[in-house]
Amino acid sequence: MKKLIVLFLILTIAPSGFAGIVKKTIPDKLVVLTFDDATASQYSVVAPLLKEFGFGATFFVCEFPPNFTDTTKYMNWRQIRELDRMGFEIANHTRSHPAVNKLSAEKFKEQLGYIERKCDSMGIARPTSFAYPGYSLSLPVMNVLQEKGYRFARAGGSRTYEPLIDHPLLIPSWAMNSENRKQIMEAFEEAHDGEIVVLTIHGVPDAEHPWVNTPPELFKEYLQYLSDNGYTVIALRDLSKYIRASRAMKTIIPDLSKKLKN
Ligand SMILES: [Zn+2]
């Protein structure tokens, strides 16, 4: 009898649960661009280029210590607001970029809440996407994100996002740097049959953190390639067009044993 009940559950609830995750067919060649740490070049170089190509993107902002107030290195909040006005997504990367898996729930909520209040005071839409600083992940952190209404959270892992398998608060991504052109070009080829390619990008260029520098010429080459080859390039929040995150959170068990760091 027990076996029959289990079989019944598998045949009824599971398929409908998974079916409900995808609300609209995920097109091939779907790429999500995300930019971390609010570096100055994201305002001066990245945003104008993205506009030129008509691409969407997410900017995961924080007040990166110790030089956030140095506007030669980081965006100020007026510039961040300008990105919002330009139609880009402003999302939460915590106030001061700590390893969030080491924080109490209360401290983590303070880190999240600071960026939410800052956005509110600047007239920027409330963030619904999150990126883990330094890929510091944990179930308690995910629980807070879910409780606070976050829909998508980006990790690492250098693999595609598969909406029927990956939890929406554990979205894998590739990180761009000056040395991994081959890896990034190969990643683009994997965006098909429901698999989505998400990229983590820092400064273009990034003098403050040279290990995650993307030279502007290389960045332009990627954008040109995506444009010439008919890719759809969107912000993380735009995944809501295709994916019911709330359903995915109920259906998919978070698996932290998978590769989720870059
Ligand atoms: Zn970061």
PDB file of C-alpha atoms and ligand atoms in Angstrom:
ATOM      1  CA  MET A   1       0.000   0.000   0.000  1.00  0.00           C
ATOM      2  CA  LYS A   2       2.840   2.339   0.955  1.00  0.00           C
ATOM      3  CA  LYS A   3       4.556   1.630  -2.346  1.00  0.00           C
ATOM      4  CA  LEU A   4       1.356   2.416  -4.193  1.00  0.00           C
ATOM      5  CA  ILE A   5       1.002   5.734  -2.392  1.00  0.00           C
ATOM      6  CA  VAL A   6       4.597   6.662  -3.230  1.00  0.00           C
ATOM      7  CA  LEU A   7       4.038   5.681  -6.863  1.00  0.00           C
ATOM      8  CA  PHE A   8       0.855   7.736  -6.932  1.00  0.00           C
ATOM      9  CA  LEU A   9       2.706  10.758  -5.536  1.00  0.00           C
ATOM     10  CA  ILE A  10       5.538  10.416  -8.063  1.00  0.00           C
ATOM     11  CA  LEU A  11       3.108  10.119 -10.953  1.00  0.00           C
ATOM     12  CA  THR A  12       0.913  13.009  -9.935  1.00  0.00           C
ATOM     13  CA  ILE A  13       2.608  15.647  -7.798  1.00  0.00           C
ATOM     14  CA  ALA A  14       6.174  15.405  -9.089  1.00  0.00           C
ATOM     15  CA  PRO A  15       5.501  15.861 -12.808  1.00  0.00           C
ATOM     16  CA  SER A  16       3.034  18.686 -12.247  1.00  0.00           C
ATOM     17  CA  GLY A  17       5.518  20.344  -9.871  1.00  0.00           C
ATOM     18  CA  PHE A  18       8.343  20.195 -12.376  1.00  0.00           C
ATOM     19  CA  ALA A  19       6.060  21.141 -15.237  1.00  0.00           C
ATOM     20  CA  GLY A  20       4.981  24.208 -13.331  1.00  0.00           C
ATOM     21  CA  ILE A  21       8.550  25.487 -12.959  1.00  0.00           C
ATOM     22  CA  VAL A  22       8.873  26.496 -16.604  1.00  0.00           C
ATOM     23  CA  LYS A  23       6.095  28.907 -17.510  1.00  0.00           C
ATOM     24  CA  LYS A  24       7.335  29.752 -20.993  1.00  0.00           C
ATOM     25  CA  THR A  25       9.676  27.767 -23.243  1.00  0.00           C
ATOM     26  CA  ILE A  26      13.260  28.754 -22.574  1.00  0.00           C
ATOM     27  CA  PRO A  27      14.754  29.864 -25.876  1.00  0.00           C
ATOM     28  CA  ASP A  28      18.118  28.571 -27.072  1.00  0.00           C
ATOM     29  CA  LYS A  29      20.961  31.105 -26.812  1.00  0.00           C
ATOM     30  CA  LEU A  30      19.700  32.664 -23.577  1.00  0.00           C
ATOM     31  CA  VAL A  31      22.482  34.454 -21.655  1.00  0.00           C
ATOM     32  CA  VAL A  32      22.302  36.350 -18.361  1.00  0.00           C
ATOM     33  CA  LEU A  33      24.951  38.998 -17.692  1.00  0.00           C
ATOM     34  CA  THR A  34      25.694  39.923 -14.077  1.00  0.00           C
ATOM     35  CA  PHE A  35      28.218  42.473 -12.801  1.00  0.00           C
ATOM     36  CA  ASP A  36      29.553  42.478  -9.255  1.00  0.00           C
ATOM     37  CA  ASP A  37      30.887  44.945  -6.698  1.00  0.00           C
ATOM     38  CA  ALA A  38      29.773  48.249  -8.304  1.00  0.00           C
ATOM     39  CA  THR A  39      33.112  49.073  -9.907  1.00  0.00           C
ATOM     40  CA  ALA A  40      33.409  52.494 -11.597  1.00  0.00           C
ATOM     41  CA  SER A  41      33.915  51.016 -15.077  1.00  0.00           C
ATOM     42  CA  GLN A  42      30.488  49.367 -14.932  1.00  0.00           C
ATOM     43  CA  TYR A  43      29.029  52.860 -15.188  1.00  0.00           C
ATOM     44  CA  SER A  44      31.561  54.429 -17.554  1.00  0.00           C
ATOM     45  CA  VAL A  45      32.254  51.469 -19.900  1.00  0.00           C
ATOM     46  CA  VAL A  46      29.780  48.610 -19.407  1.00  0.00           C
ATOM     47  CA  ALA A  47      26.386  50.358 -19.280  1.00  0.00           C
ATOM     48  CA  PRO A  48      26.875  52.440 -22.474  1.00  0.00           C
ATOM     49  CA  LEU A  49      28.095  49.355 -24.378  1.00  0.00           C
ATOM     50  CA  LEU A  50      25.158  47.236 -23.201  1.00  0.00           C
ATOM     51  CA  LYS A  51      22.766  49.996 -24.316  1.00  0.00           C
ATOM     52  CA  GLU A  52      24.439  50.111 -27.713  1.00  0.00           C
ATOM     53  CA  PHE A  53      23.735  46.403 -28.150  1.00  0.00           C
ATOM     54  CA  GLY A  54      20.285  46.533 -26.524  1.00  0.00           C
ATOM     55  CA  PHE A  55      21.256  43.986 -23.875  1.00  0.00           C
ATOM     56  CA  GLY A  56      19.889  43.641 -20.333  1.00  0.00           C
ATOM     57  CA  ALA A  57      22.052  42.976 -17.266  1.00  0.00           C
ATOM     58  CA  THR A  58      22.072  42.764 -13.489  1.00  0.00           C
ATOM     59  CA  PHE A  59      24.361  44.871 -11.315  1.00  0.00           C
ATOM     60  CA  PHE A  60      25.033  43.279  -7.918  1.00  0.00           C
ATOM     61  CA  VAL A  61      25.958  46.275  -5.805  1.00  0.00           C
ATOM     62  CA  CYS A  62      27.642  46.614  -2.427  1.00  0.00           C
ATOM     63  CA  GLU A  63      29.784  49.230  -0.704  1.00  0.00           C
ATOM     64  CA  PHE A  64      33.031  47.376  -1.221  1.00  0.00           C
ATOM     65  CA  PRO A  65      35.536  48.033   1.571  1.00  0.00           C
ATOM     66  CA  PRO A  66      37.828  49.837   2.040  1.00  0.00           C
ATOM     67  CA  ASN A  67      37.607  52.092  -1.055  1.00  0.00           C
ATOM     68  CA  PHE A  68      33.877  52.324  -1.887  1.00  0.00           C
ATOM     69  CA  THR A  69      33.893  56.099  -1.436  1.00  0.00           C
ATOM     70  CA  ASP A  70      36.718  56.479  -3.975  1.00  0.00           C
ATOM     71  CA  THR A  71      34.690  57.262  -7.099  1.00  0.00           C
ATOM     72  CA  THR A  72      37.649  56.534  -9.370  1.00  0.00           C
ATOM     73  CA  LYS A  73      37.270  52.911  -8.256  1.00  0.00           C
ATOM     74  CA  TYR A  74      33.580  52.412  -7.465  1.00  0.00           C
ATOM     75  CA  MET A  75      30.232  53.804  -8.566  1.00  0.00           C
ATOM     76  CA  ASN A  76      28.476  56.195  -6.237  1.00  0.00           C
ATOM     77  CA  TRP A  77      24.772  55.753  -5.494  1.00  0.00           C
ATOM     78  CA  ARG A  78      23.720  58.407  -8.022  1.00  0.00           C
ATOM     79  CA  GLN A  79      25.434  56.387 -10.726  1.00  0.00           C
ATOM     80  CA  ILE A  80      23.824  53.194  -9.465  1.00  0.00           C
ATOM     81  CA  ARG A  81      20.441  54.966  -9.653  1.00  0.00           C
ATOM     82  CA  GLU A  82      21.266  55.994 -13.220  1.00  0.00           C
ATOM     83  CA  LEU A  83      21.756  52.322 -14.165  1.00  0.00           C
ATOM     84  CA  ASP A  84      18.300  51.603 -12.718  1.00  0.00           C
ATOM     85  CA  ARG A  85      16.866  54.471 -14.785  1.00  0.00           C
ATOM     86  CA  MET A  86      18.543  53.002 -17.869  1.00  0.00           C
ATOM     87  CA  GLY A  87      16.489  49.836 -17.316  1.00  0.00           C
ATOM     88  CA  PHE A  88      19.151  47.595 -15.785  1.00  0.00           C
ATOM     89  CA  GLU A  89      18.503  45.490 -12.702  1.00  0.00           C
ATOM     90  CA  ILE A  90      20.049  46.682  -9.440  1.00  0.00           C
ATOM     91  CA  ALA A  91      20.433  43.724  -7.107  1.00  0.00           C
ATOM     92  CA  ASN A  92      21.778  42.882  -3.667  1.00  0.00           C
ATOM     93  CA  HIS A  93      25.390  41.877  -2.999  1.00  0.00           C
ATOM     94  CA  THR A  94      25.241  42.860   0.723  1.00  0.00           C
ATOM     95  CA  ARG A  95      26.479  46.066   2.296  1.00  0.00           C
ATOM     96  CA  SER A  96      30.157  45.203   2.891  1.00  0.00           C
ATOM     97  CA  HIS A  97      30.752  41.924   1.028  1.00  0.00           C
ATOM     98  CA  PRO A  98      31.269  39.550   4.005  1.00  0.00           C
ATOM     99  CA  ALA A  99      31.332  35.757   3.824  1.00  0.00           C
ATOM    100  CA  VAL A 100      27.591  35.515   4.503  1.00  0.00           C
ATOM    101  CA  ASN A 101      27.706  31.833   5.470  1.00  0.00           C
ATOM    102  CA  LYS A 102      29.716  32.893   8.544  1.00  0.00           C
ATOM    103  CA  LEU A 103      27.143  35.465   9.722  1.00  0.00           C
ATOM    104  CA  SER A 104      24.227  35.007  12.112  1.00  0.00           C
ATOM    105  CA  ALA A 105      20.798  35.322  10.466  1.00  0.00           C
ATOM    106  CA  GLU A 106      20.430  38.685  12.184  1.00  0.00           C
ATOM    107  CA  LYS A 107      23.732  40.065  10.859  1.00  0.00           C
ATOM    108  CA  PHE A 108      22.947  38.766   7.400  1.00  0.00           C
ATOM    109  CA  LYS A 109      19.543  40.506   7.481  1.00  0.00           C
ATOM    110  CA  GLU A 110      21.311  43.760   8.376  1.00  0.00           C
ATOM    111  CA  GLN A 111      23.637  43.348   5.397  1.00  0.00           C
ATOM    112  CA  LEU A 112      20.682  42.697   3.054  1.00  0.00           C
ATOM    113  CA  GLY A 113      18.463  45.342   4.597  1.00  0.00           C
ATOM    114  CA  TYR A 114      21.050  48.096   4.199  1.00  0.00           C
ATOM    115  CA  ILE A 115      21.071  47.715   0.406  1.00  0.00           C
ATOM    116  CA  GLU A 116      17.251  47.425   0.336  1.00  0.00           C
ATOM    117  CA  ARG A 117      16.873  50.679   2.305  1.00  0.00           C
ATOM    118  CA  LYS A 118      19.490  52.420   0.198  1.00  0.00           C
ATOM    119  CA  CYS A 119      17.640  51.404  -2.969  1.00  0.00           C
ATOM    120  CA  ASP A 120      14.368  52.582  -1.446  1.00  0.00           C
ATOM    121  CA  SER A 121      15.853  55.977  -0.541  1.00  0.00           C
ATOM    122  CA  MET A 122      17.166  56.369  -4.107  1.00  0.00           C
ATOM    123  CA  GLY A 123      13.873  55.368  -5.748  1.00  0.00           C
ATOM    124  CA  ILE A 124      15.362  52.133  -7.074  1.00  0.00           C
ATOM    125  CA  ALA A 125      13.082  49.068  -7.291  1.00  0.00           C
ATOM    126  CA  ARG A 126      13.404  46.660  -4.362  1.00  0.00           C
ATOM    127  CA  PRO A 127      16.071  44.048  -5.162  1.00  0.00           C
ATOM    128  CA  THR A 128      14.773  40.533  -5.830  1.00  0.00           C
ATOM    129  CA  SER A 129      18.077  38.982  -6.921  1.00  0.00           C
ATOM    130  CA  PHE A 130      21.132  38.239  -4.800  1.00  0.00           C
ATOM    131  CA  ALA A 131      24.751  37.203  -5.400  1.00  0.00           C
ATOM    132  CA  TYR A 132      26.754  35.450  -2.676  1.00  0.00           C
ATOM    133  CA  PRO A 133      29.929  37.444  -1.877  1.00  0.00           C
ATOM    134  CA  GLY A 134      32.904  35.198  -2.611  1.00  0.00           C
ATOM    135  CA  TYR A 135      30.417  32.353  -3.353  1.00  0.00           C
ATOM    136  CA  SER A 136      29.818  31.942   0.415  1.00  0.00           C
ATOM    137  CA  LEU A 137      26.747  29.702   0.437  1.00  0.00           C
ATOM    138  CA  SER A 138      24.658  28.036   3.135  1.00  0.00           C
ATOM    139  CA  LEU A 139      21.128  26.784   3.739  1.00  0.00           C
ATOM    140  CA  PRO A 140      20.447  29.342   6.528  1.00  0.00           C
ATOM    141  CA  VAL A 141      21.430  32.143   4.119  1.00  0.00           C
ATOM    142  CA  MET A 142      19.075  30.683   1.501  1.00  0.00           C
ATOM    143  CA  ASN A 143      16.271  30.525   4.064  1.00  0.00           C
ATOM    144  CA  VAL A 144      16.658  34.234   4.832  1.00  0.00           C
ATOM    145  CA  LEU A 145      16.687  35.067   1.109  1.00  0.00           C
ATOM    146  CA  GLN A 146      13.489  33.089   0.576  1.00  0.00           C
ATOM    147  CA  GLU A 147      11.837  34.672   3.604  1.00  0.00           C
ATOM    148  CA  LYS A 148      12.776  38.156   2.304  1.00  0.00           C
ATOM    149  CA  GLY A 149      11.211  37.473  -1.096  1.00  0.00           C
ATOM    150  CA  TYR A 150      14.333  36.973  -3.194  1.00  0.00           C
ATOM    151  CA  ARG A 151      13.600  34.959  -6.318  1.00  0.00           C
ATOM    152  CA  PHE A 152      17.015  34.264  -7.825  1.00  0.00           C
ATOM    153  CA  ALA A 153      20.482  34.045  -6.288  1.00  0.00           C
ATOM    154  CA  ARG A 154      23.684  33.569  -8.222  1.00  0.00           C
ATOM    155  CA  ALA A 155      26.567  31.322  -7.244  1.00  0.00           C
ATOM    156  CA  GLY A 156      29.518  30.017  -9.332  1.00  0.00           C
ATOM    157  CA  GLY A 157      30.407  26.551 -10.597  1.00  0.00           C
ATOM    158  CA  SER A 158      31.258  27.169 -14.284  1.00  0.00           C
ATOM    159  CA  ARG A 159      28.253  25.260 -15.606  1.00  0.00           C
ATOM    160  CA  THR A 160      24.825  26.041 -17.045  1.00  0.00           C
ATOM    161  CA  TYR A 161      21.711  26.834 -15.059  1.00  0.00           C
ATOM    162  CA  GLU A 162      19.163  24.054 -15.523  1.00  0.00           C
ATOM    163  CA  PRO A 163      15.876  25.357 -14.110  1.00  0.00           C
ATOM    164  CA  LEU A 164      14.402  21.887 -13.524  1.00  0.00           C
ATOM    165  CA  ILE A 165      17.473  20.735 -11.575  1.00  0.00           C
ATOM    166  CA  ASP A 166      19.168  23.763 -10.014  1.00  0.00           C
ATOM    167  CA  HIS A 167      17.482  25.567  -7.111  1.00  0.00           C
ATOM    168  CA  PRO A 168      16.743  29.198  -8.104  1.00  0.00           C
ATOM    169  CA  LEU A 169      18.766  30.402  -5.100  1.00  0.00           C
ATOM    170  CA  LEU A 170      21.771  28.353  -6.308  1.00  0.00           C
ATOM    171  CA  ILE A 171      22.170  29.501  -9.897  1.00  0.00           C
ATOM    172  CA  PRO A 172      25.542  28.490 -11.356  1.00  0.00           C
ATOM    173  CA  SER A 173      27.667  30.902 -13.391  1.00  0.00           C
ATOM    174  CA  TRP A 174      31.007  31.289 -15.119  1.00  0.00           C
ATOM    175  CA  ALA A 175      33.329  34.099 -13.979  1.00  0.00           C
ATOM    176  CA  MET A 176      34.962  36.202 -16.667  1.00  0.00           C
ATOM    177  CA  ASN A 177      38.614  37.274 -16.471  1.00  0.00           C
ATOM    178  CA  SER A 178      41.347  38.368 -18.861  1.00  0.00           C
ATOM    179  CA  GLU A 179      42.664  34.812 -19.362  1.00  0.00           C
ATOM    180  CA  ASN A 180      39.609  32.614 -20.012  1.00  0.00           C
ATOM    181  CA  ARG A 181      38.346  33.649 -23.452  1.00  0.00           C
ATOM    182  CA  LYS A 182      38.244  30.015 -24.642  1.00  0.00           C
ATOM    183  CA  GLN A 183      36.219  28.912 -21.608  1.00  0.00           C
ATOM    184  CA  ILE A 184      33.700  31.741 -22.043  1.00  0.00           C
ATOM    185  CA  MET A 185      33.280  31.126 -25.785  1.00  0.00           C
ATOM    186  CA  GLU A 186      32.670  27.434 -25.068  1.00  0.00           C
ATOM    187  CA  ALA A 187      30.172  28.372 -22.360  1.00  0.00           C
ATOM    188  CA  PHE A 188      28.097  30.365 -24.874  1.00  0.00           C
ATOM    189  CA  GLU A 189      27.758  27.180 -26.953  1.00  0.00           C
ATOM    190  CA  GLU A 190      26.033  25.445 -24.046  1.00  0.00           C
ATOM    191  CA  ALA A 191      22.984  27.731 -24.043  1.00  0.00           C
ATOM    192  CA  HIS A 192      20.418  25.395 -25.586  1.00  0.00           C
ATOM    193  CA  ASP A 193      17.678  22.859 -24.739  1.00  0.00           C
ATOM    194  CA  GLY A 194      16.529  24.628 -21.594  1.00  0.00           C
ATOM    195  CA  GLU A 195      20.037  25.326 -20.269  1.00  0.00           C
ATOM    196  CA  ILE A 196      20.878  28.948 -19.520  1.00  0.00           C
ATOM    197  CA  VAL A 197      24.346  30.512 -19.440  1.00  0.00           C
ATOM    198  CA  VAL A 198      24.955  33.005 -16.636  1.00  0.00           C
ATOM    199  CA  LEU A 199      28.131  35.096 -16.455  1.00  0.00           C
ATOM    200  CA  THR A 200      29.776  36.757 -13.458  1.00  0.00           C
ATOM    201  CA  ILE A 201      31.735  39.854 -14.466  1.00  0.00           C
ATOM    202  CA  HIS A 202      33.615  42.384 -12.355  1.00  0.00           C
ATOM    203  CA  GLY A 203      35.308  45.541 -13.627  1.00  0.00           C
ATOM    204  CA  VAL A 204      35.763  46.206 -17.369  1.00  0.00           C
ATOM    205  CA  PRO A 205      38.590  46.941 -16.650  1.00  0.00           C
ATOM    206  CA  ASP A 206      39.165  46.159 -12.967  1.00  0.00           C
ATOM    207  CA  ALA A 207      42.321  47.759 -11.562  1.00  0.00           C
ATOM    208  CA  GLU A 208      41.321  47.117  -7.948  1.00  0.00           C
ATOM    209  CA  HIS A 209      40.905  43.346  -8.416  1.00  0.00           C
ATOM    210  CA  PRO A 210      43.173  42.356 -11.332  1.00  0.00           C
ATOM    211  CA  TRP A 211      42.407  38.628 -11.012  1.00  0.00           C
ATOM    212  CA  VAL A 212      38.858  39.340 -12.206  1.00  0.00           C
ATOM    213  CA  ASN A 213      39.762  42.003 -14.742  1.00  0.00           C
ATOM    214  CA  THR A 214      37.990  41.940 -18.119  1.00  0.00           C
ATOM    215  CA  PRO A 215      39.738  44.137 -20.719  1.00  0.00           C
ATOM    216  CA  PRO A 216      37.204  46.395 -22.532  1.00  0.00           C
ATOM    217  CA  GLU A 217      38.312  45.104 -25.958  1.00  0.00           C
ATOM    218  CA  LEU A 218      37.610  41.503 -24.937  1.00  0.00           C
ATOM    219  CA  PHE A 219      34.255  42.502 -23.439  1.00  0.00           C
ATOM    220  CA  LYS A 220      33.269  44.235 -26.692  1.00  0.00           C
ATOM    221  CA  GLU A 221      34.258  41.130 -28.630  1.00  0.00           C
ATOM    222  CA  TYR A 222      31.886  39.009 -26.467  1.00  0.00           C
ATOM    223  CA  LEU A 223      29.009  41.451 -26.938  1.00  0.00           C
ATOM    224  CA  GLN A 224      29.583  41.554 -30.682  1.00  0.00           C
ATOM    225  CA  TYR A 225      29.622  37.752 -30.798  1.00  0.00           C
ATOM    226  CA  LEU A 226      26.373  37.483 -28.827  1.00  0.00           C
ATOM    227  CA  SER A 227      24.734  40.084 -31.035  1.00  0.00           C
ATOM    228  CA  ASP A 228      25.958  38.628 -34.361  1.00  0.00           C
ATOM    229  CA  ASN A 229      24.804  35.152 -33.370  1.00  0.00           C
ATOM    230  CA  GLY A 230      21.298  36.064 -32.242  1.00  0.00           C
ATOM    231  CA  TYR A 231      21.622  35.557 -28.484  1.00  0.00           C
ATOM    232  CA  THR A 232      18.995  36.896 -26.063  1.00  0.00           C
ATOM    233  CA  VAL A 233      20.884  38.740 -23.318  1.00  0.00           C
ATOM    234  CA  ILE A 234      18.937  39.564 -20.169  1.00  0.00           C
ATOM    235  CA  ALA A 235      19.099  40.450 -16.469  1.00  0.00           C
ATOM    236  CA  LEU A 236      18.698  37.747 -13.825  1.00  0.00           C
ATOM    237  CA  ARG A 237      15.247  39.053 -12.775  1.00  0.00           C
ATOM    238  CA  ASP A 238      14.049  38.603 -16.378  1.00  0.00           C
ATOM    239  CA  LEU A 239      14.251  34.849 -15.844  1.00  0.00           C
ATOM    240  CA  SER A 240      10.813  35.312 -14.229  1.00  0.00           C
ATOM    241  CA  LYS A 241       9.423  35.469 -17.747  1.00  0.00           C
ATOM    242  CA  TYR A 242      10.368  31.819 -18.171  1.00  0.00           C
ATOM    243  CA  ILE A 243      10.684  30.378 -14.673  1.00  0.00           C
ATOM    244  CA  ARG A 244       8.319  30.269 -11.706  1.00  0.00           C
ATOM    245  CA  ALA A 245      10.923  30.654  -8.939  1.00  0.00           C
ATOM    246  CA  SER A 246       8.384  30.092  -6.137  1.00  0.00           C
ATOM    247  CA  ARG A 247       7.378  26.764  -7.649  1.00  0.00           C
ATOM    248  CA  ALA A 248      11.008  25.762  -8.205  1.00  0.00           C
ATOM    249  CA  MET A 249      11.805  26.551  -4.546  1.00  0.00           C
ATOM    250  CA  LYS A 250       9.005  24.228  -3.427  1.00  0.00           C
ATOM    251  CA  THR A 251       9.947  21.430  -5.812  1.00  0.00           C
ATOM    252  CA  ILE A 252      13.754  21.379  -5.997  1.00  0.00           C
ATOM    253  CA  ILE A 253      15.815  20.285  -3.010  1.00  0.00           C
ATOM    254  CA  PRO A 254      18.898  22.551  -2.677  1.00  0.00           C
ATOM    255  CA  ASP A 255      22.062  20.577  -3.363  1.00  0.00           C
ATOM    256  CA  LEU A 256      25.122  22.290  -1.894  1.00  0.00           C
ATOM    257  CA  SER A 257      27.356  19.338  -2.752  1.00  0.00           C
ATOM    258  CA  LYS A 258      27.379  20.373  -6.429  1.00  0.00           C
ATOM    259  CA  LYS A 259      30.111  22.629  -7.805  1.00  0.00           C
ATOM    260  CA  LEU A 260      28.923  26.156  -6.983  1.00  0.00           C
ATOM    261  CA  LYS A 261      32.154  28.169  -6.846  1.00  0.00           C
ATOM    262  CA  ASN A 262      34.354  29.593  -9.549  1.00  0.00           C
TER     263      ASN A 262
HETATM  264 ZN    ZN B   1      31.609  40.391  -5.072  1.00  0.00          ZN
END
